[in-house]
Short mmCIF file of C-alpha atoms in Angstrom, two decimals:
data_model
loop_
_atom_site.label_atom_id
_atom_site.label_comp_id
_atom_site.label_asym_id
_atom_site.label_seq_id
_atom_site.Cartn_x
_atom_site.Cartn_y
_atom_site.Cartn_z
CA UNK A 1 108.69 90.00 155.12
CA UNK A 2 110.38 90.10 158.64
CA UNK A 3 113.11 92.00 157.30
CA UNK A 4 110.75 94.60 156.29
CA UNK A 5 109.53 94.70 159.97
CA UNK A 6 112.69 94.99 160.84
CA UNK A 7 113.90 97.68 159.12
CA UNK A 8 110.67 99.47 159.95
CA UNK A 9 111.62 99.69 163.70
CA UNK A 10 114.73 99.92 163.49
CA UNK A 11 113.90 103.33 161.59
CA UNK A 12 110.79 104.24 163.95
CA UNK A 13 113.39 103.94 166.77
CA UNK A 14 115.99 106.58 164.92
CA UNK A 15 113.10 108.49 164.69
CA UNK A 16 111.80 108.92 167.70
CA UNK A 17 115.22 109.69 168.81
CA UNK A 18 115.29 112.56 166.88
CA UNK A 19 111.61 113.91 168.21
CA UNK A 20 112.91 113.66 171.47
CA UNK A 21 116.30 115.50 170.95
CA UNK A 22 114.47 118.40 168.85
CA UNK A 23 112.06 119.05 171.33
CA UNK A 24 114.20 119.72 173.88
CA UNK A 25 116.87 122.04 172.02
CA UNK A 26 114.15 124.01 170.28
CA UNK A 27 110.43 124.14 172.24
CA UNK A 28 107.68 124.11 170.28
CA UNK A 29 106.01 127.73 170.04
CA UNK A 30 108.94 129.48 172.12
CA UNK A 31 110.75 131.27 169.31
CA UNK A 32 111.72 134.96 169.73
CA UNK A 33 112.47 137.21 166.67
CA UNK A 34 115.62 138.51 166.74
CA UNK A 35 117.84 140.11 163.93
CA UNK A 36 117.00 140.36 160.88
CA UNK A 37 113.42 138.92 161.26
CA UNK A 38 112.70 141.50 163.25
CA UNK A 39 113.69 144.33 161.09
CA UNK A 40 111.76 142.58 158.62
CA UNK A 41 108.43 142.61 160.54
CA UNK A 42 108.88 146.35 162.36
CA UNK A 43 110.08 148.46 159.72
CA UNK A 44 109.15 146.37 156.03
CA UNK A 45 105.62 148.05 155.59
CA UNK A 46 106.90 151.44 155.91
CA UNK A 47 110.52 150.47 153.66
CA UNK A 48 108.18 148.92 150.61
CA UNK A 49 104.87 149.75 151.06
CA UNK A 50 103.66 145.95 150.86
CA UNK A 51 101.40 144.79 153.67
CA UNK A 52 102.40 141.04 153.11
CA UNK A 53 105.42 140.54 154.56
CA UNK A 54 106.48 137.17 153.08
CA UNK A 55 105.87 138.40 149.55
CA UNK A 56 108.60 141.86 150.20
CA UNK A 57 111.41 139.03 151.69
CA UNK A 58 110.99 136.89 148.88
CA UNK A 59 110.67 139.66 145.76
CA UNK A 60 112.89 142.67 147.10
CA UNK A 61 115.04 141.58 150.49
CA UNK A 62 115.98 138.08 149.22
CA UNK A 63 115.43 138.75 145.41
CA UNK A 64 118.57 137.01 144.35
CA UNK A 65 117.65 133.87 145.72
CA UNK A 66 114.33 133.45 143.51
CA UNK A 67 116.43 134.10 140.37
CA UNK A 68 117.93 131.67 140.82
CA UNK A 69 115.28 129.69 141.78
CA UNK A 70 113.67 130.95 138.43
CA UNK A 71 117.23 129.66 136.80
CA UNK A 72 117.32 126.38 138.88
CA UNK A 73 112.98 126.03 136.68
CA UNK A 74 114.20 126.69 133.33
CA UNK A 75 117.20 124.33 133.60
CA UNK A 76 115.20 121.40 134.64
CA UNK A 77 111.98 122.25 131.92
CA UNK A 78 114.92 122.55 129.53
CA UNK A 79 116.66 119.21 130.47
CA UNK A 80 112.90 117.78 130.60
CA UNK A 81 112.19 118.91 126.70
CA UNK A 82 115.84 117.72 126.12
CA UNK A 83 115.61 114.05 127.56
CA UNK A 84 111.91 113.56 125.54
CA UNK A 85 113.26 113.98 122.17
CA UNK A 86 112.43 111.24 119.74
CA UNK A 87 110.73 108.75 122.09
CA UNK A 88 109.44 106.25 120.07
CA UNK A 89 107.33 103.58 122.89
CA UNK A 90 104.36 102.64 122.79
CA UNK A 91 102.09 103.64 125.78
CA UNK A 92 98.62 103.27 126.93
CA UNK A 93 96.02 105.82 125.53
CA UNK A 94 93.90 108.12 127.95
CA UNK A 95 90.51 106.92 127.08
CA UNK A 96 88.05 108.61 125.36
CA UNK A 97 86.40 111.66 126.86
CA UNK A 98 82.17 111.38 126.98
CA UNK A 99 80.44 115.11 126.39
CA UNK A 100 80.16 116.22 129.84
CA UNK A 101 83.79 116.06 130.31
CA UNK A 102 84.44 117.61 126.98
CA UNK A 103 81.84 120.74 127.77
CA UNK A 104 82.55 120.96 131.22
CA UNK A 105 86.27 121.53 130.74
CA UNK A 106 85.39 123.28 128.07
CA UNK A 107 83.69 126.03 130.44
CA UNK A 108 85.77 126.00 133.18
CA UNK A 109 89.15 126.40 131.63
CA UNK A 110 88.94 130.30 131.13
CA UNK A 111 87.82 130.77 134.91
CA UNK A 112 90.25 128.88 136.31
CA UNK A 113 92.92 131.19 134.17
CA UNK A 114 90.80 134.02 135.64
CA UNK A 115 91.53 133.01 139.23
CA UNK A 116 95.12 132.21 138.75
CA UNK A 117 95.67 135.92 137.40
CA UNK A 118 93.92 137.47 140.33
CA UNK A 119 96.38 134.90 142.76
CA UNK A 120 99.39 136.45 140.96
CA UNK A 121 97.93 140.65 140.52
CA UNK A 122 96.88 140.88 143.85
CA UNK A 123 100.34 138.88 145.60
CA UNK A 124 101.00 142.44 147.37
CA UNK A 125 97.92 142.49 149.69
CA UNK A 126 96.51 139.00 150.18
CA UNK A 127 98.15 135.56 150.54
CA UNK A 128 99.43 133.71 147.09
CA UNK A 129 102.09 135.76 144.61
CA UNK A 130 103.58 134.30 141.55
CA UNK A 131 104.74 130.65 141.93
CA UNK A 132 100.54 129.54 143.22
CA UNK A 133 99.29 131.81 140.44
CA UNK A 134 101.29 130.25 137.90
CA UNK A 135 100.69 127.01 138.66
CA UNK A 136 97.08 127.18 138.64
CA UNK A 137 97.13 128.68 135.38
CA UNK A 138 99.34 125.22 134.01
CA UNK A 139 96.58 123.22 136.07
CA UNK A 140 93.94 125.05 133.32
CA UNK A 141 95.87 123.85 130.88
CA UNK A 142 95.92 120.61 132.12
CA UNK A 143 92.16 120.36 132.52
CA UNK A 144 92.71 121.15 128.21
CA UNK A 145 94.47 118.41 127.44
CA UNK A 146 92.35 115.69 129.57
CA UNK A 147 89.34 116.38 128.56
CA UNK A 148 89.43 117.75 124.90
CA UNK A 149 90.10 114.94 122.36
CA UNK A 150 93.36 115.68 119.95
CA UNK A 151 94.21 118.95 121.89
CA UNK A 152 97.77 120.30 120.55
CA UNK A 153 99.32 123.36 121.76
CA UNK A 154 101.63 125.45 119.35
CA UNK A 155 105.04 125.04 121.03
CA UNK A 156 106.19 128.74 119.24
CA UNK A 157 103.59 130.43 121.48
CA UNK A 158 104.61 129.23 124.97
CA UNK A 159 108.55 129.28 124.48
CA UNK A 160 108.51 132.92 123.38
CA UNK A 161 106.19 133.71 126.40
CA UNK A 162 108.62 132.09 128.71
CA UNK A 163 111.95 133.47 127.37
CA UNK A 164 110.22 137.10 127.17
CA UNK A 165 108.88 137.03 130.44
CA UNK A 166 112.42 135.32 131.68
CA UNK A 167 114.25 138.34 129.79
CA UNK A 168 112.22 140.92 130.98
CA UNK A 169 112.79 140.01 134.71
CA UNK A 170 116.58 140.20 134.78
CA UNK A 171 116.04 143.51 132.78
CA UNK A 172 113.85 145.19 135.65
CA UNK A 173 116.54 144.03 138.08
CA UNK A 174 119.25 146.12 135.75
CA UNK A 175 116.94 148.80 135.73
CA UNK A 176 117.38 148.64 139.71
CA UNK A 177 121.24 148.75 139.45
CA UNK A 178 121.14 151.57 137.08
CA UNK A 179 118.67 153.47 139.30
CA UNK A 180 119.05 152.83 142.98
CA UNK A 181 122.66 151.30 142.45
CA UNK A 182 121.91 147.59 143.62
CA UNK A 183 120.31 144.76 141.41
CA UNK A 184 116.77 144.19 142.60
CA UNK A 185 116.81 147.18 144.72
CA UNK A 186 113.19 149.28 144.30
CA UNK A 187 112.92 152.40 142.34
CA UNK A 188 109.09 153.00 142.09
CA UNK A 189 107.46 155.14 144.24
CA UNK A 190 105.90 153.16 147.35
CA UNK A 191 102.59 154.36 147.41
CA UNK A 192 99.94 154.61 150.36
CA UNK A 193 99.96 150.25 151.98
CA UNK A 194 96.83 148.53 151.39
CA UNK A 195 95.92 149.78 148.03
CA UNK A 196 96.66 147.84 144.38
CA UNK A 197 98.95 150.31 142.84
CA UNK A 198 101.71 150.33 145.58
CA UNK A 199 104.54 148.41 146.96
CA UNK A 200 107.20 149.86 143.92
CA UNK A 201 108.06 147.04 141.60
CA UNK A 202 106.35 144.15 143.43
CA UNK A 203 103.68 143.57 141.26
CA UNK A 204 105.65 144.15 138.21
CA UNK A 205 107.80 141.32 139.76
CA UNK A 206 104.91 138.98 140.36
CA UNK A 207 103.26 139.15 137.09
CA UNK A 208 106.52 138.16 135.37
CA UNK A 209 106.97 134.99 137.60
CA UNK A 210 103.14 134.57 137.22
CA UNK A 211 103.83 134.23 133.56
CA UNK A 212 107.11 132.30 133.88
CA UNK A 213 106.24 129.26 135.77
CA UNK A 214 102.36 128.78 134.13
CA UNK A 215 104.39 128.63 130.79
CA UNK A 216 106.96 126.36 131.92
CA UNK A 217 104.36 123.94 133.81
CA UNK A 218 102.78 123.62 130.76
CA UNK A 219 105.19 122.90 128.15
CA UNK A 220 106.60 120.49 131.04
CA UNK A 221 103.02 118.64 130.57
CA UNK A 222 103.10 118.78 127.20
CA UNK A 223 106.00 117.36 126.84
CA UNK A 224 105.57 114.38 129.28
CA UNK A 225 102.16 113.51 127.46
CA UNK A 226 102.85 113.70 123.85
CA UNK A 227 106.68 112.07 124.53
CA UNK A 228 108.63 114.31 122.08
CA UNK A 229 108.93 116.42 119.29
CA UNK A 230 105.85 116.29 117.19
CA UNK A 231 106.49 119.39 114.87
CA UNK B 1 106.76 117.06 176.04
CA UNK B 2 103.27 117.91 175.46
CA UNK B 3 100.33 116.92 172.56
CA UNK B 4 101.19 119.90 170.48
CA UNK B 5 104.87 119.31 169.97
CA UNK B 6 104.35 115.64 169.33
CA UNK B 7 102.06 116.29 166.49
CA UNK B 8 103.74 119.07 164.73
CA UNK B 9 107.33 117.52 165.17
CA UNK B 10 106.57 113.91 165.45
CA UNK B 11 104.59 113.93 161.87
CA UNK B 12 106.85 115.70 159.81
CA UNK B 13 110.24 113.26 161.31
CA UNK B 14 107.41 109.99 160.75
CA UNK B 15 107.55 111.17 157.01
CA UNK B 16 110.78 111.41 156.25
CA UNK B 17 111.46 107.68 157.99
CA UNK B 18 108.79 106.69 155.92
CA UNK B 19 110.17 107.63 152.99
CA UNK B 20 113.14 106.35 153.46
CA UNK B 21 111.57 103.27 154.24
CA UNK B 22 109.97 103.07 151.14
CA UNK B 23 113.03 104.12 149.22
CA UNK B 24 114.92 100.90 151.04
CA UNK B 25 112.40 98.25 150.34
CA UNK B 26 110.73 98.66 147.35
CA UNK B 27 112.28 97.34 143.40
CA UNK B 28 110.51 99.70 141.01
CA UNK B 29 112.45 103.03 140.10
CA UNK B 30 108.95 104.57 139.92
CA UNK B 31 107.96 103.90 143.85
CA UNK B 32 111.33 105.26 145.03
CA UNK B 33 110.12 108.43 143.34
CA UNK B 34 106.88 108.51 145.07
CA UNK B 35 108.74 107.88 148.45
CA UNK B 36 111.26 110.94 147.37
CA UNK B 37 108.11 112.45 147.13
CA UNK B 38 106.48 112.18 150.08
CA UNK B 39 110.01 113.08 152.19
CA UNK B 40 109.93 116.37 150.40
CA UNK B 41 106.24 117.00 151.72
CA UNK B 42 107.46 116.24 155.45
CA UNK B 43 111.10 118.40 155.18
CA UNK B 44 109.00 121.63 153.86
CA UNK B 45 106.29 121.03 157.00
CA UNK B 46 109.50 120.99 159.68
CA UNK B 47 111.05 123.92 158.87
CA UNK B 48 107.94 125.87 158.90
CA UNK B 49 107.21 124.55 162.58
CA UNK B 50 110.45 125.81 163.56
CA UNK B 51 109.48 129.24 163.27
CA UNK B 52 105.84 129.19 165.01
CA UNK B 53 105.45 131.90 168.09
CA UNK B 54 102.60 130.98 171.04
CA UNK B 55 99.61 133.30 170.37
CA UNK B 56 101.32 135.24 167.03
CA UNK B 57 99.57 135.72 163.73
CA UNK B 58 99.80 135.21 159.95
CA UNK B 59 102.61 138.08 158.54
CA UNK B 60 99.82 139.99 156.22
CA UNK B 61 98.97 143.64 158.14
CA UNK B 62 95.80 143.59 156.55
CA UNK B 63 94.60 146.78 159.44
CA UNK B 64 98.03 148.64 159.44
CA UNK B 65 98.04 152.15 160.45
CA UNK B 66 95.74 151.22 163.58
CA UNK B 67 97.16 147.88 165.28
CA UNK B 68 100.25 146.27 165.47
CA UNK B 69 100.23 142.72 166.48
CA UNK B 70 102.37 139.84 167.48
CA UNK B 71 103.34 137.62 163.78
CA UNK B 72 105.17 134.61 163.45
CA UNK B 73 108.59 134.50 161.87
CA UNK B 74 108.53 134.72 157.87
CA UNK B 75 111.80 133.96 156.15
CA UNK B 76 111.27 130.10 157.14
CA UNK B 77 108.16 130.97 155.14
CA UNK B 78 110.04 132.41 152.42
CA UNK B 79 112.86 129.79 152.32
CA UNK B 80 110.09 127.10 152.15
CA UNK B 81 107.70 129.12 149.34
CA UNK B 82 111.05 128.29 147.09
CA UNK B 83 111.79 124.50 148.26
CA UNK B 84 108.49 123.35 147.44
CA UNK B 85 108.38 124.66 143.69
CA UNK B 86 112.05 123.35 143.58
CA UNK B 87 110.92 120.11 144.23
CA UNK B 88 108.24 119.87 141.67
CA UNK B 89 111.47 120.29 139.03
CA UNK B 90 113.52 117.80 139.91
CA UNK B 91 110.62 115.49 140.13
CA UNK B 92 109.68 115.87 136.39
CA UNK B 93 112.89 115.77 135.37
CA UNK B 94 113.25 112.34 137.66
CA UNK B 95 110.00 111.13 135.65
CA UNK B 96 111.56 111.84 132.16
CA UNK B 97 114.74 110.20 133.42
CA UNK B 98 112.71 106.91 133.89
CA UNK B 99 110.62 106.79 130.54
CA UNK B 100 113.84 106.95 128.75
CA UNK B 101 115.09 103.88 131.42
CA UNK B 102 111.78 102.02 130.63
CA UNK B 103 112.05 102.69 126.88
CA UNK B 104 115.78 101.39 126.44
CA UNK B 105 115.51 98.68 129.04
CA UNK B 106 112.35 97.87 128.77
CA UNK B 107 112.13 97.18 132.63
CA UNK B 108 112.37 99.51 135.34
CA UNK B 109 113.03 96.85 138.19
CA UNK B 110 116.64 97.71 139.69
CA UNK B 111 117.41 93.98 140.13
CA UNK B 112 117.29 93.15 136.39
CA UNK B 113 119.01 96.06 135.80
CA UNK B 114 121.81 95.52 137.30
CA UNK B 115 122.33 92.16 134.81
CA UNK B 116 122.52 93.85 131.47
CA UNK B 117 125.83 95.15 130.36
CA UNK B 118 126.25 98.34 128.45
CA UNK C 1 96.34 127.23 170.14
CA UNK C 2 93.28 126.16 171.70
CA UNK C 3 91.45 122.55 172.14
CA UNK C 4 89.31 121.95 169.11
CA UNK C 5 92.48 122.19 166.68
CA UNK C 6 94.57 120.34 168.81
CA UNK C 7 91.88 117.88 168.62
CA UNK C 8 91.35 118.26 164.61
CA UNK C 9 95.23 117.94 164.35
CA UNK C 10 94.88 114.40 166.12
CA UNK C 11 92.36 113.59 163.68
CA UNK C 12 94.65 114.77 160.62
CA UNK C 13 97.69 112.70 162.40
CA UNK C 14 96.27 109.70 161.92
CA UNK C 15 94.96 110.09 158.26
CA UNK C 16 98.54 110.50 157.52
CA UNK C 17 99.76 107.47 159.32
CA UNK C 18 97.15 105.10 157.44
CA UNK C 19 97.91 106.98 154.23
CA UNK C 20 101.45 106.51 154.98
CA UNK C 21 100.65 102.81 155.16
CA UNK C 22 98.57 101.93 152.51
CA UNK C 23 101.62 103.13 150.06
CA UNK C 24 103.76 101.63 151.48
CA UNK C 25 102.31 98.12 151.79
CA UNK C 26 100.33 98.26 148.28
CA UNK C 27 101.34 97.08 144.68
CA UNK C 28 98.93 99.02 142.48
CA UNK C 29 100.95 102.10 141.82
CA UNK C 30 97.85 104.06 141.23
CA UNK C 31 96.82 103.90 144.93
CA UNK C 32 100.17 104.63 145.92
CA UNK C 33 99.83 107.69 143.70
CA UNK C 34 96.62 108.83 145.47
CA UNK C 35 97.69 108.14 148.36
CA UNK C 36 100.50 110.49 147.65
CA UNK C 37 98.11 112.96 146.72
CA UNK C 38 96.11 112.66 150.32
CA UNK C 39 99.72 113.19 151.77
CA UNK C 40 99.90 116.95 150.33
CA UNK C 41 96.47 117.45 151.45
CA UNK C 42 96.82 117.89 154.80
CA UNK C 43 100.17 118.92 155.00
CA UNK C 44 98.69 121.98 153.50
CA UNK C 45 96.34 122.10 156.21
CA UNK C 46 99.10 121.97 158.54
CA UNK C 47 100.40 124.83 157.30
CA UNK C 48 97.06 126.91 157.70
CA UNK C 49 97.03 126.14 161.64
CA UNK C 50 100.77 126.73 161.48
CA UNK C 51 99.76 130.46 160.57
CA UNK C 52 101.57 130.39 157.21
CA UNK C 53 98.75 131.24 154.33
CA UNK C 54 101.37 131.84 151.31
CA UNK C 55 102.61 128.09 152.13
CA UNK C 56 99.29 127.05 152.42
CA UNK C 57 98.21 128.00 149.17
CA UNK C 58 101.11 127.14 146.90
CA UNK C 59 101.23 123.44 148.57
CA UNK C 60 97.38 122.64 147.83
CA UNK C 61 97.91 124.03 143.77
CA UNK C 62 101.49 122.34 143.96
CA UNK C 63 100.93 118.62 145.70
CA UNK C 64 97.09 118.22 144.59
CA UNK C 65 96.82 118.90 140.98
CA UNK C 66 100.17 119.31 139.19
CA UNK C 67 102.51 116.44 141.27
CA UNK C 68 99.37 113.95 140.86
CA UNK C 69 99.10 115.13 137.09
CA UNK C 70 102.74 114.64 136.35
CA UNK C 71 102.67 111.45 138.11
CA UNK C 72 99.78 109.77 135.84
CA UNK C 73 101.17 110.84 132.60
CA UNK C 74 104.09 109.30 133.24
CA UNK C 75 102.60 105.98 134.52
CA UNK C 76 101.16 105.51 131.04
CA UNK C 77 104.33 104.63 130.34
CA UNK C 78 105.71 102.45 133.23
CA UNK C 79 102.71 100.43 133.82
CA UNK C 80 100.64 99.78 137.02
CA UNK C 81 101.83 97.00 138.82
CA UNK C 82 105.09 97.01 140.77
CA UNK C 83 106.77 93.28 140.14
CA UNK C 84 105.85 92.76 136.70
#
């Protein structure tokens, strides 16, 4: 017990050591945008035609860097399936859902889906994009299997939606290097900022991400409640 | 240093020491996962304080022909949008890792681990 | 930013410091879980005074639902107390 005290401020003391020394190299609020943040705010509406700037550095000026993020996903859903197979424990049982909680999720499941595909369609213009829209989409699914007794998925329909949408991404960013002559690079017409159809192959990009992660969140889920292949 | 830069430092750098705190003192494989956890949660709120401007904006033009206004930086933004769905994959992947421990084992304490032999 | 958020953040501070606590110090996995859960919270509001809306967003979805869903399917498994 007094060790634990002691190790507590010995670390609290580290800490505040730290505070103190980041503080004073890098004031709080007194940044300056230089380089290639700059660039990125000044001339980024009128280069993509996206008014949300976050969403044109992460899809089109650092694209490479969320494939392989998307790569980095799939390996670990992949290793995930891979380390589940044949589990043969036995675990506790989620108790038995009572009929609210089986008509309730029952009603809410397809709005929630509704909501994630407006996050993910609209990432050009408000806050969100893919990787929020996705995700609420898998939390849908997740409301599924809670409340709904003996709810399966069929494994055939999520893996080929993954590895389609997965395939289909690195073939829009060949379709840039055949085009525009860099991988990623935009060759859609930008449109006029601020409307839906605009901003080149942003939304194009979105919706496959969109589709990527909510399939791999959910197989992920499945996977860690059933414990294994079930086929 | 004033109120503002000892919240929005000090609680981020208070998470990580507590995480590692809890990653020091506790037995159970499945506590030093929530203390990964929570370190994660506190890394992903420091970087994005490093890029906040006095008096700037959100990065979304949302009027853009007519005004153009101060915003804050946004590739921490971006770098951080990745790290945080990053770090819900290597969690699941930490969470099969310890059913399998739990199955074989049938303990997940680290100090009766360390008895049994292969 | 002005006095009523500064205020709210001090608030917010210490919610995080008891939370930080209480999973620490317990043995009941499943409040250390929740507790986890409260964490995310309101570093997501953190990032909405911080100006950042895209973080915002994907931190609630990410921390609240899925991390706390992942977690509890998996303690059916382990088994709820620590020292057992």
């Amino acid at each position: 017990m007094i060790r634990k005290v002691l190790y507590f401020l010995i670390l609290i003391a580290f800490g505040f050591f730290i505070l103190s020394a980041l503080s004073a190299y890098f004031p709080f609020g007194e940044n300056v945008l230089t380089g290639v943040a700059r660039y990125y705010t000044e001339k980024g509406v009128k280069d993509l035609g996206g008014i949300n700037i976050v969403t044109s550095v992460v899809t089109i000026y650092r694209g490479f860097d969320t494939l392989g993020e998307v790569t980095v996903l799939f390996l670990s859903v992949t290793a995930l399936a891979f380390t589940l197979v044949g589990l043969k424990v036995e675990k506790a049982k989620l108790p038995k859902p009572t009929l609210i909680m089986e008509t309730g999720g029952r009603y809410l499941a397809p709005l929630i889906i509704l909501f994630g595909a407006y996050v993910f369609l609209h990432g050009h213009l408000t806050p969100g994009g893919g990787f929020p829209g996705g995700v609420i989409i898998a939390t849908s699914f997740l409301l599924l299997l809670v409340t709904q007794e003996n709810y399966r998925f069929k494994k055939f329909h999520i893996t080929t939606t993954e590895v389609l949408a997965g395939t289909l991404y690195v073939l829009v960013g060949l379709l840039g290097l055949y085009y525009v002559k860099s991988f990623l690079g935009n060759f859609l017409k930008t449109g006029k900022p601020g409307y839906l159809v605009s901003a080149g192959i942003i939304p194009i990009i979105y919706i496959l991400i969109g589709f990527k992660v909510g399939s791999e969140m959910t197989s992920a889920l499945n996977n860690l409640k059933e414990g294994g292949d079930e086929h | 240093m004033n109120i503002e830069s000892l919240i929005f430092y000090g609680v981020p750098i208070y998470l990580i020491v507590m995480g590692i705190l809890v990653i020091l003192t506790t037995k159970n494989l499945f506590k030093m996962l929530l203390g990964l956890s929570i370190m994660d949660s506190g890394i992903n709120i420091l970087i994005v304080a490093l890029g906040y401007i006095k008096g700037a904006t959100a990065p979304i033009y949302s009027r853009y022909p007519e005004v153009f206004e101060k915003v804050v930086d946004p590739v921490p933004q971006a770098l951080v949008l990745t790290a945080i769905v990053i770090g819900i994959a290597f969690l699941g992947l930490g969470l099969a890792l310890v059913i399998r421990i739990k199955e074989k084992y049938g303990t997940v304490n680290v100090e009766k681990l360390k008895e049994l032999k292969w | 930013m002005s006095e009523a958020v500064v205020i709210f953040s001090v608030v917010l501070a210490l919610l995080v410091v008891l939370a930080t606590f209480i999973l620490w110090l317990t043995k009941d996995l499943l409040i250390g879980v929740l507790s986890s859960a409260v964490i995310s919270l309101v570093a997501s509001i953190f990032f909405l005074i911080l100006q950042a809306p895209d973080v915002a967003i994907t931190e609630a979805s990410v921390g609240a639902a899925l991390t706390t869903g992942f977690f509890i399917f998996a303690l059916k498994y382990v088994g709820r107390r620590e020292d057992d």
